[in-house]
Amino acid sequence: MKKIFFFFLMIASLTCWAQTQVVAHRGYWKAPGSAQNSRRSLVKADSIHCWGTEFDVWMSRDGVLFVNHDEDINGVEIQKSKSRDVRSQRLPNGEVIPTLEQLLQVAQGTTLQLVCELKPHDDKQQEAIAVKKILKLFKKYGLENRVTYITFSYPGTKMLIQQAPKGTEVYYLNGELSPRDLKGIGAAGPDYHYSVFMQHPEWIDQCRELALKTNAWTVNEVKDMQWCIDNGIDYITTNEPEQLQQLLK
Ligand code: MG
């Protein structure tokens, strides 16, 4: 009887240790026919059962949210342009650039967690409007429970924390704030370049003590993935999701 009890105790303690989750960076864009931040990259991330997929959001001058990493697409700078000049732009895989609304429509057909990065805009009023519009769109498509927000923008981080539904996780990307600072502003934790965690391995323990989560990017080498796994990083954002999945098996 005693043996059975300890067996169950062991299983229970093992299941308490949450496994590192895989986030496809800009979608699974290395898959055939895919491209960074494309609709297909989201579908492909879902097809290999990633926990989540990350994508980047900019707002045009006239208030339309587009998904793209760089501030420009084919030389058209999104935050300074009218949406009609952005809409026709194509990604390297031939897809037309997705609006955030179009990407969320695709996301509805998946089970992915959506790691939505707000890009820092030059005009902070424009950024504030972008925050409101992003929150509204996730609500419209019933995806508020499946989104995590990330941003390099400190004011953006604070706005997202204040305005997103209670319990929504907001992570800060910029690497300079300690776990205590992040806890102080109500962030869910650091989403930092993995080298920051390597320089401050004590931050990982501090995050655990403060009930913060840790997310490392962009981890593409096996040795770095293994370091993150061994050190208990909660989420790894990678361009090589299948390789990371193999490692986690
Ligand atoms: Mg990003």
PDB file of C-alpha atoms and ligand atoms in Angstrom:
ATOM      1  CA  MET A   1       0.000   0.000   0.000  1.00  0.00           C
ATOM      2  CA  LYS A   2       2.783   2.354   1.019  1.00  0.00           C
ATOM      3  CA  LYS A   3       4.620   1.593  -2.230  1.00  0.00           C
ATOM      4  CA  ILE A   4       1.556   2.476  -4.314  1.00  0.00           C
ATOM      5  CA  PHE A   5       1.160   5.735  -2.417  1.00  0.00           C
ATOM      6  CA  PHE A   6       4.747   6.766  -3.136  1.00  0.00           C
ATOM      7  CA  PHE A   7       4.351   5.753  -6.768  1.00  0.00           C
ATOM      8  CA  PHE A   8       1.396   8.105  -7.153  1.00  0.00           C
ATOM      9  CA  LEU A   9       3.238  10.832  -5.249  1.00  0.00           C
ATOM     10  CA  MET A  10       6.120  10.506  -7.696  1.00  0.00           C
ATOM     11  CA  ILE A  11       3.806  10.720 -10.722  1.00  0.00           C
ATOM     12  CA  ALA A  12       2.075  13.751  -9.196  1.00  0.00           C
ATOM     13  CA  SER A  13       5.350  15.574  -8.612  1.00  0.00           C
ATOM     14  CA  LEU A  14       6.547  14.763 -12.127  1.00  0.00           C
ATOM     15  CA  THR A  15       3.381  16.151 -13.708  1.00  0.00           C
ATOM     16  CA  CYS A  16       3.730  19.346 -11.629  1.00  0.00           C
ATOM     17  CA  TRP A  17       6.985  20.057 -13.507  1.00  0.00           C
ATOM     18  CA  ALA A  18       5.573  21.635 -16.629  1.00  0.00           C
ATOM     19  CA  GLN A  19       7.411  20.768 -19.809  1.00  0.00           C
ATOM     20  CA  THR A  20       9.069  23.422 -21.916  1.00  0.00           C
ATOM     21  CA  GLN A  21       6.670  24.574 -24.626  1.00  0.00           C
ATOM     22  CA  VAL A  22       7.548  25.169 -28.268  1.00  0.00           C
ATOM     23  CA  VAL A  23       6.749  28.495 -29.923  1.00  0.00           C
ATOM     24  CA  ALA A  24       7.332  28.781 -33.682  1.00  0.00           C
ATOM     25  CA  HIS A  25       9.087  32.104 -34.323  1.00  0.00           C
ATOM     26  CA  ARG A  26       7.171  34.048 -37.009  1.00  0.00           C
ATOM     27  CA  GLY A  27       5.266  30.805 -37.643  1.00  0.00           C
ATOM     28  CA  TYR A  28       6.749  27.633 -39.076  1.00  0.00           C
ATOM     29  CA  TRP A  29       8.242  29.518 -42.001  1.00  0.00           C
ATOM     30  CA  LYS A  30      10.873  26.942 -42.952  1.00  0.00           C
ATOM     31  CA  ALA A  31       8.134  24.493 -44.017  1.00  0.00           C
ATOM     32  CA  PRO A  32       7.653  24.055 -47.781  1.00  0.00           C
ATOM     33  CA  GLY A  33       5.710  26.919 -49.378  1.00  0.00           C
ATOM     34  CA  SER A  34       5.792  28.943 -46.180  1.00  0.00           C
ATOM     35  CA  ALA A  35       7.140  32.419 -45.380  1.00  0.00           C
ATOM     36  CA  GLN A  36       7.678  34.386 -42.191  1.00  0.00           C
ATOM     37  CA  ASN A  37       4.434  35.716 -40.712  1.00  0.00           C
ATOM     38  CA  SER A  38       2.333  34.155 -43.474  1.00  0.00           C
ATOM     39  CA  ARG A  39      -1.028  32.436 -43.107  1.00  0.00           C
ATOM     40  CA  ARG A  40       0.675  29.227 -44.183  1.00  0.00           C
ATOM     41  CA  SER A  41       3.338  29.554 -41.467  1.00  0.00           C
ATOM     42  CA  LEU A  42       0.559  29.574 -38.884  1.00  0.00           C
ATOM     43  CA  VAL A  43      -1.176  26.554 -40.395  1.00  0.00           C
ATOM     44  CA  LYS A  44       2.142  24.681 -40.608  1.00  0.00           C
ATOM     45  CA  ALA A  45       2.959  25.451 -36.940  1.00  0.00           C
ATOM     46  CA  ASP A  46      -0.434  23.969 -36.052  1.00  0.00           C
ATOM     47  CA  SER A  47       0.142  20.922 -38.273  1.00  0.00           C
ATOM     48  CA  ILE A  48       3.225  19.901 -36.254  1.00  0.00           C
ATOM     49  CA  HIS A  49       1.425  20.619 -32.949  1.00  0.00           C
ATOM     50  CA  CYS A  50       3.496  23.518 -31.697  1.00  0.00           C
ATOM     51  CA  TRP A  51       2.168  24.939 -28.442  1.00  0.00           C
ATOM     52  CA  GLY A  52       2.169  28.391 -29.998  1.00  0.00           C
ATOM     53  CA  THR A  53       3.136  30.551 -32.908  1.00  0.00           C
ATOM     54  CA  GLU A  54       4.616  34.033 -32.764  1.00  0.00           C
ATOM     55  CA  PHE A  55       3.912  36.904 -35.173  1.00  0.00           C
ATOM     56  CA  ASP A  56       4.574  40.656 -35.394  1.00  0.00           C
ATOM     57  CA  VAL A  57       2.023  43.453 -35.713  1.00  0.00           C
ATOM     58  CA  TRP A  58       2.325  46.953 -37.195  1.00  0.00           C
ATOM     59  CA  MET A  59      -0.422  49.517 -37.753  1.00  0.00           C
ATOM     60  CA  SER A  60      -0.690  51.590 -40.913  1.00  0.00           C
ATOM     61  CA  ARG A  61      -1.189  55.376 -40.750  1.00  0.00           C
ATOM     62  CA  ASP A  62      -4.922  54.913 -41.279  1.00  0.00           C
ATOM     63  CA  GLY A  63      -5.332  52.317 -38.537  1.00  0.00           C
ATOM     64  CA  VAL A  64      -5.176  48.895 -40.209  1.00  0.00           C
ATOM     65  CA  LEU A  65      -3.176  46.196 -38.407  1.00  0.00           C
ATOM     66  CA  PHE A  66      -0.795  44.177 -40.568  1.00  0.00           C
ATOM     67  CA  VAL A  67       1.344  41.132 -39.730  1.00  0.00           C
ATOM     68  CA  ASN A  68       4.977  41.584 -40.766  1.00  0.00           C
ATOM     69  CA  HIS A  69       8.333  41.475 -39.016  1.00  0.00           C
ATOM     70  CA  ASP A  70      10.241  44.306 -40.639  1.00  0.00           C
ATOM     71  CA  GLU A  71       8.941  47.842 -40.451  1.00  0.00           C
ATOM     72  CA  ASP A  72       8.659  47.811 -44.232  1.00  0.00           C
ATOM     73  CA  ILE A  73       7.417  45.305 -46.782  1.00  0.00           C
ATOM     74  CA  ASN A  74       9.010  45.600 -50.221  1.00  0.00           C
ATOM     75  CA  GLY A  75      10.109  49.127 -49.279  1.00  0.00           C
ATOM     76  CA  VAL A  76       6.666  50.264 -48.036  1.00  0.00           C
ATOM     77  CA  GLU A  77       6.997  51.362 -44.394  1.00  0.00           C
ATOM     78  CA  ILE A  78       3.795  50.171 -42.745  1.00  0.00           C
ATOM     79  CA  GLN A  79       3.481  52.672 -39.877  1.00  0.00           C
ATOM     80  CA  LYS A  80       4.023  55.617 -42.265  1.00  0.00           C
ATOM     81  CA  SER A  81       1.827  54.317 -45.130  1.00  0.00           C
ATOM     82  CA  LYS A  82      -1.840  54.136 -46.017  1.00  0.00           C
ATOM     83  CA  SER A  83      -3.334  50.661 -45.825  1.00  0.00           C
ATOM     84  CA  ARG A  84      -4.179  50.633 -49.546  1.00  0.00           C
ATOM     85  CA  ASP A  85      -0.443  50.789 -50.304  1.00  0.00           C
ATOM     86  CA  VAL A  86       0.330  47.936 -47.902  1.00  0.00           C
ATOM     87  CA  ARG A  87      -2.539  45.569 -48.749  1.00  0.00           C
ATOM     88  CA  SER A  88      -1.259  44.629 -52.190  1.00  0.00           C
ATOM     89  CA  GLN A  89       2.248  43.704 -50.998  1.00  0.00           C
ATOM     90  CA  ARG A  90       3.283  40.078 -51.329  1.00  0.00           C
ATOM     91  CA  LEU A  91       5.357  37.825 -49.093  1.00  0.00           C
ATOM     92  CA  PRO A  92       8.199  35.712 -50.547  1.00  0.00           C
ATOM     93  CA  ASN A  93       5.830  32.701 -50.837  1.00  0.00           C
ATOM     94  CA  GLY A  94       3.407  34.663 -53.045  1.00  0.00           C
ATOM     95  CA  GLU A  95       0.768  35.285 -50.362  1.00  0.00           C
ATOM     96  CA  VAL A  96      -0.541  38.798 -49.967  1.00  0.00           C
ATOM     97  CA  ILE A  97       0.507  40.295 -46.602  1.00  0.00           C
ATOM     98  CA  PRO A  98      -2.064  39.274 -43.971  1.00  0.00           C
ATOM     99  CA  THR A  99      -3.922  41.818 -41.913  1.00  0.00           C
ATOM    100  CA  LEU A 100      -4.147  40.809 -38.255  1.00  0.00           C
ATOM    101  CA  GLU A 101      -7.866  40.231 -38.804  1.00  0.00           C
ATOM    102  CA  GLN A 102      -7.186  37.788 -41.652  1.00  0.00           C
ATOM    103  CA  LEU A 103      -4.585  35.944 -39.598  1.00  0.00           C
ATOM    104  CA  LEU A 104      -6.979  35.590 -36.663  1.00  0.00           C
ATOM    105  CA  GLN A 105      -9.584  34.133 -39.010  1.00  0.00           C
ATOM    106  CA  VAL A 106      -7.041  31.461 -39.950  1.00  0.00           C
ATOM    107  CA  ALA A 107      -6.091  30.981 -36.284  1.00  0.00           C
ATOM    108  CA  GLN A 108      -9.699  30.175 -35.401  1.00  0.00           C
ATOM    109  CA  GLY A 109      -9.300  26.901 -37.296  1.00  0.00           C
ATOM    110  CA  THR A 110      -6.270  25.872 -35.219  1.00  0.00           C
ATOM    111  CA  THR A 111      -5.538  25.045 -31.582  1.00  0.00           C
ATOM    112  CA  LEU A 112      -2.431  27.224 -31.390  1.00  0.00           C
ATOM    113  CA  GLN A 113      -1.622  29.715 -28.679  1.00  0.00           C
ATOM    114  CA  LEU A 114      -1.054  33.051 -30.379  1.00  0.00           C
ATOM    115  CA  VAL A 115       2.041  34.961 -29.297  1.00  0.00           C
ATOM    116  CA  CYS A 116       1.292  38.427 -30.630  1.00  0.00           C
ATOM    117  CA  GLU A 117       4.158  40.920 -30.766  1.00  0.00           C
ATOM    118  CA  LEU A 118       3.271  44.588 -30.784  1.00  0.00           C
ATOM    119  CA  LYS A 119       6.015  46.401 -32.702  1.00  0.00           C
ATOM    120  CA  PRO A 120       7.211  49.663 -31.136  1.00  0.00           C
ATOM    121  CA  HIS A 121       5.831  52.522 -33.265  1.00  0.00           C
ATOM    122  CA  ASP A 122       7.631  55.884 -33.617  1.00  0.00           C
ATOM    123  CA  ASP A 123       4.415  57.720 -32.799  1.00  0.00           C
ATOM    124  CA  LYS A 124       3.358  56.588 -29.333  1.00  0.00           C
ATOM    125  CA  GLN A 125      -0.219  57.826 -29.915  1.00  0.00           C
ATOM    126  CA  GLN A 126      -0.380  55.566 -32.948  1.00  0.00           C
ATOM    127  CA  GLU A 127       0.962  52.715 -30.778  1.00  0.00           C
ATOM    128  CA  ALA A 128      -1.735  53.374 -28.162  1.00  0.00           C
ATOM    129  CA  ILE A 129      -4.406  53.117 -30.868  1.00  0.00           C
ATOM    130  CA  ALA A 130      -2.775  49.907 -32.140  1.00  0.00           C
ATOM    131  CA  VAL A 131      -3.042  48.393 -28.640  1.00  0.00           C
ATOM    132  CA  LYS A 132      -6.774  49.156 -28.466  1.00  0.00           C
ATOM    133  CA  LYS A 133      -7.401  47.775 -31.950  1.00  0.00           C
ATOM    134  CA  ILE A 134      -5.414  44.596 -31.298  1.00  0.00           C
ATOM    135  CA  LEU A 135      -7.338  43.882 -28.075  1.00  0.00           C
ATOM    136  CA  LYS A 136     -10.629  44.522 -29.874  1.00  0.00           C
ATOM    137  CA  LEU A 137      -9.792  42.089 -32.686  1.00  0.00           C
ATOM    138  CA  PHE A 138      -8.863  39.235 -30.331  1.00  0.00           C
ATOM    139  CA  LYS A 139     -12.164  39.818 -28.547  1.00  0.00           C
ATOM    140  CA  LYS A 140     -14.122  39.897 -31.834  1.00  0.00           C
ATOM    141  CA  TYR A 141     -12.740  36.499 -32.850  1.00  0.00           C
ATOM    142  CA  GLY A 142     -13.129  34.894 -29.420  1.00  0.00           C
ATOM    143  CA  LEU A 143      -9.373  34.390 -29.116  1.00  0.00           C
ATOM    144  CA  GLU A 144      -8.755  36.302 -25.878  1.00  0.00           C
ATOM    145  CA  ASN A 145      -8.046  33.049 -24.028  1.00  0.00           C
ATOM    146  CA  ARG A 146      -5.481  31.935 -26.580  1.00  0.00           C
ATOM    147  CA  VAL A 147      -3.328  35.057 -26.822  1.00  0.00           C
ATOM    148  CA  THR A 148      -0.103  36.083 -25.125  1.00  0.00           C
ATOM    149  CA  TYR A 149       1.225  39.571 -25.819  1.00  0.00           C
ATOM    150  CA  ILE A 150       4.890  40.434 -26.158  1.00  0.00           C
ATOM    151  CA  THR A 151       6.622  43.713 -26.978  1.00  0.00           C
ATOM    152  CA  PHE A 152       9.917  45.609 -26.839  1.00  0.00           C
ATOM    153  CA  SER A 153       7.925  48.758 -26.077  1.00  0.00           C
ATOM    154  CA  TYR A 154       7.854  49.602 -22.368  1.00  0.00           C
ATOM    155  CA  PRO A 155       4.803  51.900 -22.698  1.00  0.00           C
ATOM    156  CA  GLY A 156       3.221  49.208 -24.884  1.00  0.00           C
ATOM    157  CA  THR A 157       3.828  46.594 -22.186  1.00  0.00           C
ATOM    158  CA  LYS A 158       2.139  48.776 -19.581  1.00  0.00           C
ATOM    159  CA  MET A 159      -0.843  49.563 -21.833  1.00  0.00           C
ATOM    160  CA  LEU A 160      -1.362  45.888 -22.662  1.00  0.00           C
ATOM    161  CA  ILE A 161      -1.218  44.933 -18.971  1.00  0.00           C
ATOM    162  CA  GLN A 162      -3.723  47.636 -18.052  1.00  0.00           C
ATOM    163  CA  GLN A 163      -6.152  47.083 -20.906  1.00  0.00           C
ATOM    164  CA  ALA A 164      -6.118  43.338 -21.670  1.00  0.00           C
ATOM    165  CA  PRO A 165      -8.630  41.117 -19.852  1.00  0.00           C
ATOM    166  CA  LYS A 166      -7.470  40.109 -16.371  1.00  0.00           C
ATOM    167  CA  GLY A 167      -5.204  37.069 -16.519  1.00  0.00           C
ATOM    168  CA  THR A 168      -3.857  37.791 -20.015  1.00  0.00           C
ATOM    169  CA  GLU A 169      -0.117  37.192 -20.064  1.00  0.00           C
ATOM    170  CA  VAL A 170       2.030  40.117 -21.218  1.00  0.00           C
ATOM    171  CA  TYR A 171       5.786  39.658 -21.586  1.00  0.00           C
ATOM    172  CA  TYR A 172       8.491  42.270 -22.046  1.00  0.00           C
ATOM    173  CA  LEU A 173      11.227  41.589 -24.603  1.00  0.00           C
ATOM    174  CA  ASN A 174      13.935  44.144 -24.009  1.00  0.00           C
ATOM    175  CA  GLY A 175      16.166  42.219 -21.595  1.00  0.00           C
ATOM    176  CA  GLU A 176      17.046  44.898 -19.067  1.00  0.00           C
ATOM    177  CA  LEU A 177      14.359  44.484 -16.398  1.00  0.00           C
ATOM    178  CA  SER A 178      14.883  42.085 -13.495  1.00  0.00           C
ATOM    179  CA  PRO A 179      12.161  39.600 -12.511  1.00  0.00           C
ATOM    180  CA  ARG A 180      11.286  41.860  -9.556  1.00  0.00           C
ATOM    181  CA  ASP A 181      10.838  44.879 -11.865  1.00  0.00           C
ATOM    182  CA  LEU A 182       8.648  42.815 -14.179  1.00  0.00           C
ATOM    183  CA  LYS A 183       6.544  41.575 -11.291  1.00  0.00           C
ATOM    184  CA  GLY A 184       6.213  45.196 -10.133  1.00  0.00           C
ATOM    185  CA  ILE A 185       4.544  46.293 -13.384  1.00  0.00           C
ATOM    186  CA  GLY A 186       2.334  43.198 -13.579  1.00  0.00           C
ATOM    187  CA  ALA A 187       4.099  41.477 -16.475  1.00  0.00           C
ATOM    188  CA  ALA A 188       3.826  37.685 -16.801  1.00  0.00           C
ATOM    189  CA  GLY A 189       7.600  37.468 -17.053  1.00  0.00           C
ATOM    190  CA  PRO A 190      10.643  38.011 -19.225  1.00  0.00           C
ATOM    191  CA  ASP A 191      10.650  36.998 -22.886  1.00  0.00           C
ATOM    192  CA  TYR A 192      14.362  37.613 -23.400  1.00  0.00           C
ATOM    193  CA  HIS A 193      17.122  36.619 -25.794  1.00  0.00           C
ATOM    194  CA  TYR A 194      18.537  33.355 -24.435  1.00  0.00           C
ATOM    195  CA  SER A 195      21.944  34.989 -23.850  1.00  0.00           C
ATOM    196  CA  VAL A 196      20.322  37.214 -21.190  1.00  0.00           C
ATOM    197  CA  PHE A 197      19.257  34.101 -19.238  1.00  0.00           C
ATOM    198  CA  MET A 198      22.751  32.659 -19.670  1.00  0.00           C
ATOM    199  CA  GLN A 199      24.203  35.866 -18.204  1.00  0.00           C
ATOM    200  CA  HIS A 200      21.617  35.888 -15.397  1.00  0.00           C
ATOM    201  CA  PRO A 201      20.790  32.247 -14.650  1.00  0.00           C
ATOM    202  CA  GLU A 202      19.642  33.376 -11.185  1.00  0.00           C
ATOM    203  CA  TRP A 203      16.737  35.220 -12.862  1.00  0.00           C
ATOM    204  CA  ILE A 204      15.208  31.853 -13.807  1.00  0.00           C
ATOM    205  CA  ASP A 205      14.960  30.838 -10.138  1.00  0.00           C
ATOM    206  CA  GLN A 206      13.762  34.296  -9.164  1.00  0.00           C
ATOM    207  CA  CYS A 207      11.000  34.041 -11.771  1.00  0.00           C
ATOM    208  CA  ARG A 208       9.888  30.724 -10.295  1.00  0.00           C
ATOM    209  CA  GLU A 209       9.828  32.222  -6.789  1.00  0.00           C
ATOM    210  CA  LEU A 210       7.799  35.198  -8.058  1.00  0.00           C
ATOM    211  CA  ALA A 211       5.421  32.949 -10.068  1.00  0.00           C
ATOM    212  CA  LEU A 212       6.621  34.493 -13.349  1.00  0.00           C
ATOM    213  CA  LYS A 213       7.126  32.498 -16.541  1.00  0.00           C
ATOM    214  CA  THR A 214      10.255  32.553 -18.693  1.00  0.00           C
ATOM    215  CA  ASN A 215      10.388  32.656 -22.479  1.00  0.00           C
ATOM    216  CA  ALA A 216      13.653  32.605 -24.460  1.00  0.00           C
ATOM    217  CA  TRP A 217      14.192  33.608 -28.114  1.00  0.00           C
ATOM    218  CA  THR A 218      15.348  32.847 -30.794  1.00  0.00           C
ATOM    219  CA  VAL A 219      16.902  29.521 -29.898  1.00  0.00           C
ATOM    220  CA  ASN A 220      17.971  27.626 -33.018  1.00  0.00           C
ATOM    221  CA  GLU A 221      21.071  25.635 -32.007  1.00  0.00           C
ATOM    222  CA  VAL A 222      20.639  22.277 -30.265  1.00  0.00           C
ATOM    223  CA  LYS A 223      23.167  23.134 -27.529  1.00  0.00           C
ATOM    224  CA  ASP A 224      21.279  26.337 -26.665  1.00  0.00           C
ATOM    225  CA  MET A 225      17.924  24.550 -26.744  1.00  0.00           C
ATOM    226  CA  GLN A 226      19.343  21.955 -24.356  1.00  0.00           C
ATOM    227  CA  TRP A 227      20.634  24.688 -22.026  1.00  0.00           C
ATOM    228  CA  CYS A 228      17.165  26.277 -21.912  1.00  0.00           C
ATOM    229  CA  ILE A 229      15.474  22.903 -21.270  1.00  0.00           C
ATOM    230  CA  ASP A 230      17.975  21.936 -18.562  1.00  0.00           C
ATOM    231  CA  ASN A 231      17.520  25.285 -16.848  1.00  0.00           C
ATOM    232  CA  GLY A 232      13.725  25.041 -16.832  1.00  0.00           C
ATOM    233  CA  ILE A 233      12.816  27.798 -19.302  1.00  0.00           C
ATOM    234  CA  ASP A 234       9.021  27.609 -19.763  1.00  0.00           C
ATOM    235  CA  TYR A 235       8.752  28.620 -23.428  1.00  0.00           C
ATOM    236  CA  ILE A 236      11.328  28.446 -26.203  1.00  0.00           C
ATOM    237  CA  THR A 237      10.779  30.491 -29.349  1.00  0.00           C
ATOM    238  CA  THR A 238      12.592  28.963 -32.314  1.00  0.00           C
ATOM    239  CA  ASN A 239      12.962  28.882 -36.081  1.00  0.00           C
ATOM    240  CA  GLU A 240      13.491  25.105 -35.725  1.00  0.00           C
ATOM    241  CA  PRO A 241      10.340  23.857 -33.969  1.00  0.00           C
ATOM    242  CA  GLU A 242      10.656  20.257 -35.180  1.00  0.00           C
ATOM    243  CA  GLN A 243      14.224  19.988 -33.927  1.00  0.00           C
ATOM    244  CA  LEU A 244      13.182  21.310 -30.533  1.00  0.00           C
ATOM    245  CA  GLN A 245      10.262  18.872 -30.409  1.00  0.00           C
ATOM    246  CA  GLN A 246      12.655  15.988 -31.102  1.00  0.00           C
ATOM    247  CA  LEU A 247      14.873  17.142 -28.256  1.00  0.00           C
ATOM    248  CA  LEU A 248      11.951  17.352 -25.851  1.00  0.00           C
ATOM    249  CA  LYS A 249      10.801  13.784 -26.619  1.00  0.00           C
TER     250      LYS A 249
HETATM  251 MG    MG B   1       8.718  38.942 -33.242  1.00  0.00          MG
END
